[in-house]
mmCIF file of C-alpha atoms in Angstrom:
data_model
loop_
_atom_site.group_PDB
_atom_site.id
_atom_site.type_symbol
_atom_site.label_atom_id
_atom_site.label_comp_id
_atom_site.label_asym_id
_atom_site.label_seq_id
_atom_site.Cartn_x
_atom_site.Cartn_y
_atom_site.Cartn_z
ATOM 1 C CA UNK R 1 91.332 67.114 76.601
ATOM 2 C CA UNK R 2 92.438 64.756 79.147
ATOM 3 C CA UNK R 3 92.206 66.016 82.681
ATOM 4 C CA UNK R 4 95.486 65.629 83.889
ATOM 5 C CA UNK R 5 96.673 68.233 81.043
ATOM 6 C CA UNK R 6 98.440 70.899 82.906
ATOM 7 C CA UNK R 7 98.939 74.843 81.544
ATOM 8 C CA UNK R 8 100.575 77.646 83.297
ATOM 9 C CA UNK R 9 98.974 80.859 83.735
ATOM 10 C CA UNK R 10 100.140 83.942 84.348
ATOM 11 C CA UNK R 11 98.721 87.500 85.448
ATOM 12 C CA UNK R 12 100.188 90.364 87.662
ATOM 13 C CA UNK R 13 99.393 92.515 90.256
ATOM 14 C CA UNK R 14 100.752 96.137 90.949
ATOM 15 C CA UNK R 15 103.288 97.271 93.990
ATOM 16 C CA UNK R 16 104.701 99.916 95.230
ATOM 17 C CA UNK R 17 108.633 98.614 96.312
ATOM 18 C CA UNK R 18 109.179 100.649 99.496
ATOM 19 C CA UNK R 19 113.193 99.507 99.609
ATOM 20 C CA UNK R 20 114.489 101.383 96.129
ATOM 21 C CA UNK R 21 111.213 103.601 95.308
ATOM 22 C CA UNK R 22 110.749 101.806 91.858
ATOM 23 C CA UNK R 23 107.223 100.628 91.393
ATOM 24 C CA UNK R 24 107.099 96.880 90.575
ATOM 25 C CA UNK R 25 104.373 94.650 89.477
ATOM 26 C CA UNK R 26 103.933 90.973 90.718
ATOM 27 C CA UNK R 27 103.922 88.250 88.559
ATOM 28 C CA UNK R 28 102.669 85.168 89.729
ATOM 29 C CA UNK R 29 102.330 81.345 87.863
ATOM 30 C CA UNK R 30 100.147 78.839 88.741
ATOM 31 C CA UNK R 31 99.899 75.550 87.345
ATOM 32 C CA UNK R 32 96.507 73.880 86.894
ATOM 33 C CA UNK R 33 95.276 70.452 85.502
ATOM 34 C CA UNK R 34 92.198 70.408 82.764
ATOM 35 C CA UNK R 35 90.327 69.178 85.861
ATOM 36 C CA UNK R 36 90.646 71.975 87.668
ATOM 37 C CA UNK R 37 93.495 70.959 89.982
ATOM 38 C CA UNK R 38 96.216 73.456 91.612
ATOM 39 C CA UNK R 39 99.383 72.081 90.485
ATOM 40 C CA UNK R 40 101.948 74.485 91.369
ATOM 41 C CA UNK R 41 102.294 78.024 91.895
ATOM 42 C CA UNK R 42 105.780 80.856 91.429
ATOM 43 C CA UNK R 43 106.735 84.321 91.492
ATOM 44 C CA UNK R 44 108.539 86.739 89.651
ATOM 45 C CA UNK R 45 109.262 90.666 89.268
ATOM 46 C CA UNK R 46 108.937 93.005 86.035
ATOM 47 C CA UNK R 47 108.982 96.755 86.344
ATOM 48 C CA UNK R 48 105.921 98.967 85.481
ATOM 49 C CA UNK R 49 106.995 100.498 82.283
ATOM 50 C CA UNK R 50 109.477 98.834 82.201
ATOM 51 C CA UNK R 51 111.209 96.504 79.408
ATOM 52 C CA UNK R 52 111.937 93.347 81.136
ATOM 53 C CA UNK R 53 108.172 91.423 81.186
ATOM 54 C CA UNK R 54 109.152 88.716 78.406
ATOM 55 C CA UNK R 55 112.384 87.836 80.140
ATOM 56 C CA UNK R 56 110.603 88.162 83.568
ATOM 57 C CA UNK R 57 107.883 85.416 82.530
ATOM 58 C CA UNK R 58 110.628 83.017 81.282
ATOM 59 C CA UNK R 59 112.193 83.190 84.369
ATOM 60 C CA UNK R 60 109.348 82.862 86.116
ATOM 61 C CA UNK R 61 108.888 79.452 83.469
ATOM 62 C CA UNK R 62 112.454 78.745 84.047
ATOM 63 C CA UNK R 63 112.491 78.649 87.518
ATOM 64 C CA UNK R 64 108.712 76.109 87.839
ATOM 65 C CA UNK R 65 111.314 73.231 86.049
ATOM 66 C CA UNK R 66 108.203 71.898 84.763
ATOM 67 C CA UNK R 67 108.366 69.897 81.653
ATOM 68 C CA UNK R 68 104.793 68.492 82.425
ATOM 69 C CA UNK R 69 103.525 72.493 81.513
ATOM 70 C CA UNK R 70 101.749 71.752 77.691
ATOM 71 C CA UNK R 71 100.624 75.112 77.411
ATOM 72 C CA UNK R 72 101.085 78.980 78.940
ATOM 73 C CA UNK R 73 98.524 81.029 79.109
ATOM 74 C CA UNK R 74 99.369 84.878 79.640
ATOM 75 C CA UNK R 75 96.583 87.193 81.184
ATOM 76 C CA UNK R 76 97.628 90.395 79.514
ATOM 77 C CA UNK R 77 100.095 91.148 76.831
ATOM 78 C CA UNK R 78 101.161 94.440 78.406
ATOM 79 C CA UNK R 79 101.119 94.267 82.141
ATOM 80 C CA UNK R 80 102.734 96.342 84.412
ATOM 81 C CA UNK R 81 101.836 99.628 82.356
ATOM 82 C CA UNK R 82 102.913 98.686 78.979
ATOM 83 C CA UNK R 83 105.679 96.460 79.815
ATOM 84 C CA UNK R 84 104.982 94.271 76.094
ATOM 85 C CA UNK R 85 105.295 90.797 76.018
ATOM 86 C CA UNK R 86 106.959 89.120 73.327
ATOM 87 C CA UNK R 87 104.617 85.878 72.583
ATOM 88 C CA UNK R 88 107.327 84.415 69.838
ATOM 89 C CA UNK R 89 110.015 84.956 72.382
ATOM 90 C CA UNK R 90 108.352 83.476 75.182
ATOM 91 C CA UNK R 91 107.487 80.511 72.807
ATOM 92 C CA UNK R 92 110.832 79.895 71.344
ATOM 93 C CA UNK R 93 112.369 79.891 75.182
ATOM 94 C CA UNK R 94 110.168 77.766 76.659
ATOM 95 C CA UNK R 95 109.148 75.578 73.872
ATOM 96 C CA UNK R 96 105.632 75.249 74.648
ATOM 97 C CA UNK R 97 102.499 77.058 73.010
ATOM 98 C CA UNK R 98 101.693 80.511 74.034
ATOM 99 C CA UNK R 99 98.284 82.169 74.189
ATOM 100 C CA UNK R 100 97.561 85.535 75.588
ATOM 101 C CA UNK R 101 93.596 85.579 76.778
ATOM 102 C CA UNK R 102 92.140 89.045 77.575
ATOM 103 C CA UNK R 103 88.869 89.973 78.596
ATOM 104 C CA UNK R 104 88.089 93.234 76.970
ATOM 105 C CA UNK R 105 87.029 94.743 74.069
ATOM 106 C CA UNK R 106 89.732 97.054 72.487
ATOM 107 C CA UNK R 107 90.345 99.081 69.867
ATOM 108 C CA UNK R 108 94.232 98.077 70.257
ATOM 109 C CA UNK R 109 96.823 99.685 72.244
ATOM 110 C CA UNK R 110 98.480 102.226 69.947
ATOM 111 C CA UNK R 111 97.140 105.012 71.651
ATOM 112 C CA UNK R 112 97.783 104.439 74.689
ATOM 113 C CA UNK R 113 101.611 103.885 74.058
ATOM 114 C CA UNK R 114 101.430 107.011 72.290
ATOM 115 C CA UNK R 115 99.604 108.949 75.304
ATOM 116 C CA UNK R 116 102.195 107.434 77.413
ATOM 117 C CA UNK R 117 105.483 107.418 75.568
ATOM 118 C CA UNK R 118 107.470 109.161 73.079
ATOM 119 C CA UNK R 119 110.360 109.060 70.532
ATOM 120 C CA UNK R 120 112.876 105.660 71.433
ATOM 121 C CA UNK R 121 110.573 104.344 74.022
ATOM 122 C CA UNK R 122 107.725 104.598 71.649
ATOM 123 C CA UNK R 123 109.218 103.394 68.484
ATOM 124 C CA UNK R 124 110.303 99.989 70.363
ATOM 125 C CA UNK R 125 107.154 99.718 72.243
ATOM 126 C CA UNK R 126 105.062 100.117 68.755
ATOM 127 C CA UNK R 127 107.304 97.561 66.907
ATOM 128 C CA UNK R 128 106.601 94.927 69.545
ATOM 129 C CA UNK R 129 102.986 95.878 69.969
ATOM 130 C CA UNK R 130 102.761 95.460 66.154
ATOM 131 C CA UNK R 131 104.499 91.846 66.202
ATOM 132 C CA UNK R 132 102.105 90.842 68.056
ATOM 133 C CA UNK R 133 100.250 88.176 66.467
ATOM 134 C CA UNK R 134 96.475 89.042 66.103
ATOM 135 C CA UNK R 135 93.618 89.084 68.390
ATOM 136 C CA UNK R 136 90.937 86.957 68.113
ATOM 137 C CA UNK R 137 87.727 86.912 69.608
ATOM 138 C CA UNK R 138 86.530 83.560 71.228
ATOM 139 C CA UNK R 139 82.950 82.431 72.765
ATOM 140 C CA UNK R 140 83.918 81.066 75.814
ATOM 141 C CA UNK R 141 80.660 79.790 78.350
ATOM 142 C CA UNK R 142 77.988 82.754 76.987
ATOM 143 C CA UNK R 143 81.117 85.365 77.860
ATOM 144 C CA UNK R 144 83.618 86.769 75.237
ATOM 145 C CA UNK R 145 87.465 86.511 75.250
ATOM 146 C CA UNK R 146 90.412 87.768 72.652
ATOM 147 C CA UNK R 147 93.120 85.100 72.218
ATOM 148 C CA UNK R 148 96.631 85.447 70.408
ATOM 149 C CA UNK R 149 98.245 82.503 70.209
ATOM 150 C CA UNK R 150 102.095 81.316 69.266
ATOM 151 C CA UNK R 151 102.544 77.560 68.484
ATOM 152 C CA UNK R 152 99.540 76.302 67.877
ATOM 153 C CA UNK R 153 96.803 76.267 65.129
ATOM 154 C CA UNK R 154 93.793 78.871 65.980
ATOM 155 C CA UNK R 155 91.379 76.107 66.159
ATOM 156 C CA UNK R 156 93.572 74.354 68.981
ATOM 157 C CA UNK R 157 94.444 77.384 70.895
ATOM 158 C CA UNK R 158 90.352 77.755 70.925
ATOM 159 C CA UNK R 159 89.824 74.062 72.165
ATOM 160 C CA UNK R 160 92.930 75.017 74.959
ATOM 161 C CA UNK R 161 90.987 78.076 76.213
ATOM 162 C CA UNK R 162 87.772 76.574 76.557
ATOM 163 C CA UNK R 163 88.922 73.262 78.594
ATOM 164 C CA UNK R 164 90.661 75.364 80.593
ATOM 165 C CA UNK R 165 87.328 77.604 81.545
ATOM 166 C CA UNK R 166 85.215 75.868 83.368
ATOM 167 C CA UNK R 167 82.809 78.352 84.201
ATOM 168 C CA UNK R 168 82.864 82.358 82.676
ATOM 169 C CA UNK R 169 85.586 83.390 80.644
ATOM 170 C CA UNK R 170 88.477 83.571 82.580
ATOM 171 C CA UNK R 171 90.654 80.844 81.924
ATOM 172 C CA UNK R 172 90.898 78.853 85.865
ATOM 173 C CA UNK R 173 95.269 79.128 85.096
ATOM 174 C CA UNK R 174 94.698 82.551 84.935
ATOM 175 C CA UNK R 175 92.174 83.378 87.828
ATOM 176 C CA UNK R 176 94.464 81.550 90.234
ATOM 177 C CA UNK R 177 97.781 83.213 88.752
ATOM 178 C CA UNK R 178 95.618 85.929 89.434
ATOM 179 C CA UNK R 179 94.333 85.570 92.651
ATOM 180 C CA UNK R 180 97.797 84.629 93.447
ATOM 181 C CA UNK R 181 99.570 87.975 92.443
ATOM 182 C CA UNK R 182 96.894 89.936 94.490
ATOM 183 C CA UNK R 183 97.802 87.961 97.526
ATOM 184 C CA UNK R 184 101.051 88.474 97.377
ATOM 185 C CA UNK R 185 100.751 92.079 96.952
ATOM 186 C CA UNK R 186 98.649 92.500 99.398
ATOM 187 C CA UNK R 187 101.173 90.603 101.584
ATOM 188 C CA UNK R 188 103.503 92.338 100.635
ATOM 189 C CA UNK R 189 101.616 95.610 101.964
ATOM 190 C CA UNK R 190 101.356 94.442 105.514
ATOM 191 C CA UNK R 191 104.924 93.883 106.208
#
């Protein structure tokens, strides 16, 4: 992959909003090259258990303007406690490839939603969870990562991941979005 490539990633972090007493979770982009360079970098709100995570990370797209973006790369496909993530939505807004990269073993989500939720809220959440395209399990750097991808071809989304890790597994358009979020948060804390 050439190194001036660019992908957005995307991960949250958790806070408590102190003006309305509705918890909120952080979402933070950042855009890095293939070689590693720190492109860009934007913000965005979704609600912990909430619904509104897909449209919050196409705003957060949306409001980057950056046709340059090949790929976006989400760190969780149910941040904010279960707030879903619709991949084929996010693709079809945003034209671009999706892939969702997480870093732990799972036996799937179902019971959690169902620990957590019940009748309406759990029916929708389930139906999303199970459009979800499926998880695969990628050898990234001696470290192992599952990958669902929207947009491109499983063998491509693999070759995306792993020029976008240089070192472990995490994705480095992830790790900053990451890092990001946390900073922010913990910003957001000490005011």
């Amino acid at each position: 992959m050439k190194s001036g490539v660019r992908a957005l990633g995307i991960a949250e972090s958790y806070r408590d909003d102190r003006t309305d007493g509705r918890t909120r979770s952080t979402l933070a982009g950042a855009v890095v090259r293939a070689d590693r360079a720190f492109d860009g970098l934007a913000y965005g709100p979704c609600h912990v258990g909430g619904t509104d995570g897909t449209a919050a990370v196409i705003d957060l797209i949306d409001e980057l303007e950056r046709p340059d973006v090949r790929y976006v790369l989400l760190g969780a496909i149910a941040p904010a406690w279960y707030n879903l993530l619709d991949l084929s939505t996010i693709h079809r807004a945003v034209e671009r490839p999706v892939l969702a990269v997480t870093f732990e073993a799972s036996t799937g989500l179902e019971p959690g939603l169902r620990d957590a939720f019940s009748g309406a809220e759990l029916e929708a959440r389930l139906e999303s969870y199970r459009a979800l395209p499926e998880r695969r399990e990628l050898s990234v750097n001696d470290e192992t990562v599952y990958v669902r991808c929207v947009g491109l071809e499983p063998a491509d989304a693999d070759e995306v991941v792993r020029a976008f890790t240089p070192a472990g597994g995490r994705p480095e358009p992830i790790r900053v979005a990451r890092e990001a979020a946390r900073a922010a948060d913990s910003y957001a804390r000490s005011v």
